[in-house]
């Protein structure tokens, strides 16, 4: 069965610090992978998606970036965090449905 | 512009009452997905609809997709406190690899 891992579960970072969130998938190969952000009490905003290694599509201009160094690994990064980067970050992959990881709650202080 | 409009934004119902959540797309859908989320947690898949006029049920939750494949409704019969949470509709469109989501509906069920 497919499993999707995300870490860390929670993160508190100061403004201007770097960020690295990792997502890995098990039980499937060559998945389409997605990063979403959810602001408090709101829906999901698609940030990036990837259809293969090294292939990243960005949905919104921002100070975040994504990379896919391996088939089942998807990384969300920032060189300098902003207060507005706070939120709940979800990684997902698309099969019959879209399977979501447990999420990372990021608080930028 | 928002590709998926969900309504209402929030809903408070008495336990035992029926309720409906709507999801409307500005474009024809390839697939429509309903998810439930407890605050601060990941999403739980409920149902996926792909054919115009399709209807699916799971326990007390029924989802329908209209013939034009641009509107879906989620209906909960005899609501219970366990139904409380955020309901999100997601859509995959033709010629796209990604899923877009509505803003969500926060459901509170009062005992």
Tab-separated table of C-alpha atoms in Angstrom:
chain	number	residue	atom	x	y	z
A	1	UNK	CA	0.000	0.000	0.000
A	2	UNK	CA	1.023	3.571	-0.569
A	3	UNK	CA	2.327	5.698	2.283
A	4	UNK	CA	3.336	9.313	2.301
A	5	UNK	CA	5.633	10.753	4.938
A	6	UNK	CA	6.213	14.346	5.901
A	7	UNK	CA	8.577	15.875	8.402
A	8	UNK	CA	8.844	17.638	10.614
A	9	UNK	CA	5.305	17.614	12.007
A	10	UNK	CA	5.659	21.076	13.515
A	11	UNK	CA	8.202	23.806	13.074
A	12	UNK	CA	8.724	27.227	14.594
A	13	UNK	CA	11.181	29.397	12.719
A	14	UNK	CA	12.180	33.067	12.957
A	15	UNK	CA	11.659	35.468	10.091
A	16	UNK	CA	14.573	35.378	7.687
A	17	UNK	CA	15.647	31.835	8.523
A	18	UNK	CA	15.829	29.071	5.895
A	19	UNK	CA	13.290	26.288	5.508
A	20	UNK	CA	13.385	22.713	4.333
A	21	UNK	CA	10.355	20.442	4.443
A	22	UNK	CA	10.642	16.917	3.173
A	23	UNK	CA	8.097	14.548	1.714
A	24	UNK	CA	8.671	10.939	0.704
A	25	UNK	CA	6.330	8.420	-0.835
A	26	UNK	CA	6.390	4.638	-0.546
A	27	UNK	CA	4.585	1.978	-2.514
A	28	UNK	CA	4.451	3.680	-5.890
A	29	UNK	CA	6.827	4.760	-8.602
A	30	UNK	CA	6.976	7.906	-10.702
A	31	UNK	CA	4.147	9.599	-8.796
A	32	UNK	CA	2.878	13.103	-9.501
A	33	UNK	CA	3.730	15.001	-6.316
A	34	UNK	CA	2.201	18.187	-4.916
A	35	UNK	CA	2.837	20.783	-2.238
A	36	UNK	CA	-0.154	22.646	-0.806
A	37	UNK	CA	-0.405	25.329	1.829
A	38	UNK	CA	-3.423	25.860	4.016
A	39	UNK	CA	-3.831	29.101	5.929
A	40	UNK	CA	-5.822	28.905	9.163
A	41	UNK	CA	-9.470	28.084	8.466
A	42	UNK	CA	-9.042	28.213	4.705
A	43	UNK	CA	-8.836	25.876	1.758
A	44	UNK	CA	-5.744	24.450	0.130
A	45	UNK	CA	-3.567	26.524	-2.155
A	46	UNK	CA	-1.489	24.605	-4.668
A	47	UNK	CA	2.134	25.738	-4.490
A	48	UNK	CA	4.098	23.299	-6.648
A	49	UNK	CA	3.623	20.071	-8.489
A	50	UNK	CA	6.061	17.684	-10.100
A	51	UNK	CA	5.518	15.002	-12.717
A	52	UNK	CA	9.046	13.622	-12.505
A	53	UNK	CA	12.597	14.010	-11.206
A	54	UNK	CA	13.819	17.558	-11.690
A	55	UNK	CA	10.465	18.708	-13.097
A	56	UNK	CA	8.781	21.390	-11.018
A	57	UNK	CA	5.787	23.554	-11.868
A	58	UNK	CA	5.136	26.602	-9.737
A	59	UNK	CA	1.656	27.956	-9.260
A	60	UNK	CA	2.219	31.202	-7.404
A	61	UNK	CA	5.181	33.586	-7.252
A	62	UNK	CA	6.663	33.542	-3.777
A	63	UNK	CA	9.863	33.071	-1.848
A	64	UNK	CA	9.384	29.319	-1.721
A	65	UNK	CA	10.949	26.774	-4.041
A	66	UNK	CA	10.605	23.051	-4.568
A	67	UNK	CA	12.910	20.332	-5.731
A	68	UNK	CA	12.562	16.684	-6.638
A	69	UNK	CA	15.964	15.075	-6.331
A	70	UNK	CA	14.636	11.510	-6.381
A	71	UNK	CA	11.566	9.811	-7.803
A	72	UNK	CA	9.735	9.608	-4.485
A	73	UNK	CA	11.169	12.634	-2.703
A	74	UNK	CA	9.781	16.146	-2.838
A	75	UNK	CA	11.337	19.033	-0.921
A	76	UNK	CA	9.925	22.467	-0.153
A	77	UNK	CA	12.476	25.152	0.645
A	78	UNK	CA	12.960	28.794	1.370
A	79	UNK	CA	16.112	30.849	1.769
A	80	UNK	CA	14.436	33.461	3.974
A	81	UNK	CA	11.079	32.905	5.623
A	82	UNK	CA	8.423	35.599	5.833
A	83	UNK	CA	5.668	35.905	8.426
A	84	UNK	CA	3.159	35.180	5.669
A	85	UNK	CA	4.754	31.761	5.130
A	86	UNK	CA	3.111	30.488	8.294
A	87	UNK	CA	0.558	27.790	7.651
A	88	UNK	CA	-0.113	24.113	7.331
A	89	UNK	CA	1.853	22.475	4.522
A	90	UNK	CA	0.597	19.307	2.926
A	91	UNK	CA	2.357	17.014	0.504
A	92	UNK	CA	0.274	14.797	-1.759
A	93	UNK	CA	0.540	12.388	-4.638
A	94	UNK	CA	-2.042	11.596	-7.268
A	95	UNK	CA	-3.278	8.066	-7.763
A	96	UNK	CA	-6.965	7.147	-8.080
A	97	UNK	CA	-7.467	9.897	-5.553
A	98	UNK	CA	-5.033	12.376	-4.165
A	99	UNK	CA	-3.295	10.936	-1.111
A	100	UNK	CA	-2.128	13.392	1.507
A	101	UNK	CA	0.629	13.309	4.064
A	102	UNK	CA	0.022	14.213	7.710
A	103	UNK	CA	1.164	17.811	7.158
A	104	UNK	CA	3.682	20.194	8.708
A	105	UNK	CA	2.524	23.111	10.784
A	106	UNK	CA	4.931	25.992	10.245
A	107	UNK	CA	4.883	29.045	12.463
A	108	UNK	CA	7.137	31.924	11.485
A	109	UNK	CA	7.808	34.273	14.377
B	1	UNK	CA	-10.032	33.854	-9.772
B	2	UNK	CA	-11.296	30.931	-7.785
B	3	UNK	CA	-11.866	27.928	-10.045
B	4	UNK	CA	-13.926	26.126	-7.427
B	5	UNK	CA	-16.528	27.876	-5.334
B	6	UNK	CA	-17.708	26.115	-2.215
B	7	UNK	CA	-20.736	27.086	-0.194
B	8	UNK	CA	-21.506	27.710	2.532
B	9	UNK	CA	-18.218	28.727	4.131
B	10	UNK	CA	-19.427	27.501	7.488
B	11	UNK	CA	-22.401	25.588	8.705
B	12	UNK	CA	-23.787	24.940	12.186
B	13	UNK	CA	-26.483	22.305	12.465
B	14	UNK	CA	-28.263	20.492	15.250
B	15	UNK	CA	-27.466	16.815	15.607
B	16	UNK	CA	-29.870	14.738	13.553
B	17	UNK	CA	-30.468	17.394	10.908
B	18	UNK	CA	-29.655	17.004	7.230
B	19	UNK	CA	-27.291	19.338	5.422
B	20	UNK	CA	-25.896	20.033	1.962
B	21	UNK	CA	-22.584	21.500	0.844
B	22	UNK	CA	-22.135	22.703	-2.722
B	23	UNK	CA	-19.128	22.919	-4.997
B	24	UNK	CA	-19.296	24.771	-8.320
B	25	UNK	CA	-16.666	24.876	-11.028
B	26	UNK	CA	-16.158	27.493	-13.696
B	27	UNK	CA	-14.927	24.769	-16.061
B	28	UNK	CA	-15.944	21.233	-16.943
B	29	UNK	CA	-14.361	18.776	-14.556
B	30	UNK	CA	-12.466	15.611	-15.309
B	31	UNK	CA	-12.956	14.401	-11.739
B	32	UNK	CA	-14.441	15.803	-8.541
B	33	UNK	CA	-13.191	14.709	-5.120
B	34	UNK	CA	-14.605	15.232	-1.674
B	35	UNK	CA	-12.358	15.244	1.388
B	36	UNK	CA	-12.887	15.737	5.090
B	37	UNK	CA	-10.308	17.325	7.343
B	38	UNK	CA	-10.071	17.621	11.059
B	39	UNK	CA	-8.419	20.936	11.875
B	40	UNK	CA	-4.627	20.678	11.711
B	41	UNK	CA	-4.649	17.188	10.248
B	42	UNK	CA	-4.323	15.633	6.841
B	43	UNK	CA	-7.201	15.053	4.470
B	44	UNK	CA	-9.417	11.990	4.498
B	45	UNK	CA	-10.733	10.900	1.124
B	46	UNK	CA	-14.516	10.519	1.013
B	47	UNK	CA	-15.593	10.045	-2.596
B	48	UNK	CA	-14.614	10.645	-6.178
B	49	UNK	CA	-17.091	11.400	-8.968
B	50	UNK	CA	-16.231	11.322	-12.620
B	51	UNK	CA	-19.330	10.730	-14.710
B	52	UNK	CA	-22.034	13.287	-15.339
B	53	UNK	CA	-25.066	12.498	-13.175
B	54	UNK	CA	-23.061	10.157	-10.961
B	55	UNK	CA	-24.065	9.663	-7.359
B	56	UNK	CA	-22.177	7.828	-4.622
B	57	UNK	CA	-22.980	7.103	-1.014
B	58	UNK	CA	-20.974	6.043	1.977
B	59	UNK	CA	-22.801	5.543	5.239
B	60	UNK	CA	-24.803	8.754	5.693
B	61	UNK	CA	-22.912	10.836	3.154
B	62	UNK	CA	-24.054	11.137	-0.469
B	63	UNK	CA	-22.263	13.038	-3.207
B	64	UNK	CA	-23.633	13.906	-6.633
B	65	UNK	CA	-22.120	15.341	-9.793
B	66	UNK	CA	-24.419	17.142	-12.210
B	67	UNK	CA	-24.809	16.156	-15.854
B	68	UNK	CA	-22.685	19.045	-17.056
B	69	UNK	CA	-19.893	18.038	-14.657
B	70	UNK	CA	-19.568	21.513	-13.220
B	71	UNK	CA	-21.401	21.226	-9.942
B	72	UNK	CA	-21.333	18.760	-7.076
B	73	UNK	CA	-23.188	18.513	-3.826
B	74	UNK	CA	-22.397	16.637	-0.639
B	75	UNK	CA	-25.368	15.688	1.468
B	76	UNK	CA	-25.217	14.400	5.030
B	77	UNK	CA	-28.294	12.725	6.441
B	78	UNK	CA	-29.036	12.744	10.181
B	79	UNK	CA	-25.801	14.528	11.078
B	80	UNK	CA	-23.748	13.440	14.072
B	81	UNK	CA	-20.972	15.183	16.039
B	82	UNK	CA	-18.500	12.852	14.309
B	83	UNK	CA	-19.349	14.555	11.017
B	84	UNK	CA	-17.889	17.829	12.246
B	85	UNK	CA	-14.830	19.118	10.419
B	86	UNK	CA	-13.818	20.894	7.255
B	87	UNK	CA	-15.149	19.532	3.984
B	88	UNK	CA	-13.131	20.268	0.877
B	89	UNK	CA	-13.964	19.665	-2.739
B	90	UNK	CA	-11.096	19.138	-5.125
B	91	UNK	CA	-11.181	18.992	-8.898
B	92	UNK	CA	-8.993	17.739	-11.660
B	93	UNK	CA	-9.561	19.455	-14.973
B	94	UNK	CA	-8.889	18.222	-18.480
B	95	UNK	CA	-5.310	18.659	-19.687
B	96	UNK	CA	-4.063	19.326	-16.170
B	97	UNK	CA	-1.925	17.291	-13.842
B	98	UNK	CA	-2.957	19.017	-10.665
B	99	UNK	CA	-5.910	19.174	-8.324
B	100	UNK	CA	-7.507	22.460	-7.287
B	101	UNK	CA	-9.500	22.889	-4.111
B	102	UNK	CA	-12.412	24.926	-2.941
B	103	UNK	CA	-12.026	27.120	0.126
B	104	UNK	CA	-13.695	24.527	2.340
B	105	UNK	CA	-16.823	24.359	4.465
B	106	UNK	CA	-16.466	24.242	8.233
B	107	UNK	CA	-19.194	22.056	9.672
B	108	UNK	CA	-20.174	22.160	13.342
B	109	UNK	CA	-22.731	19.688	14.653
B	110	UNK	CA	-24.308	20.641	17.956
B	111	UNK	CA	-25.357	17.742	20.207
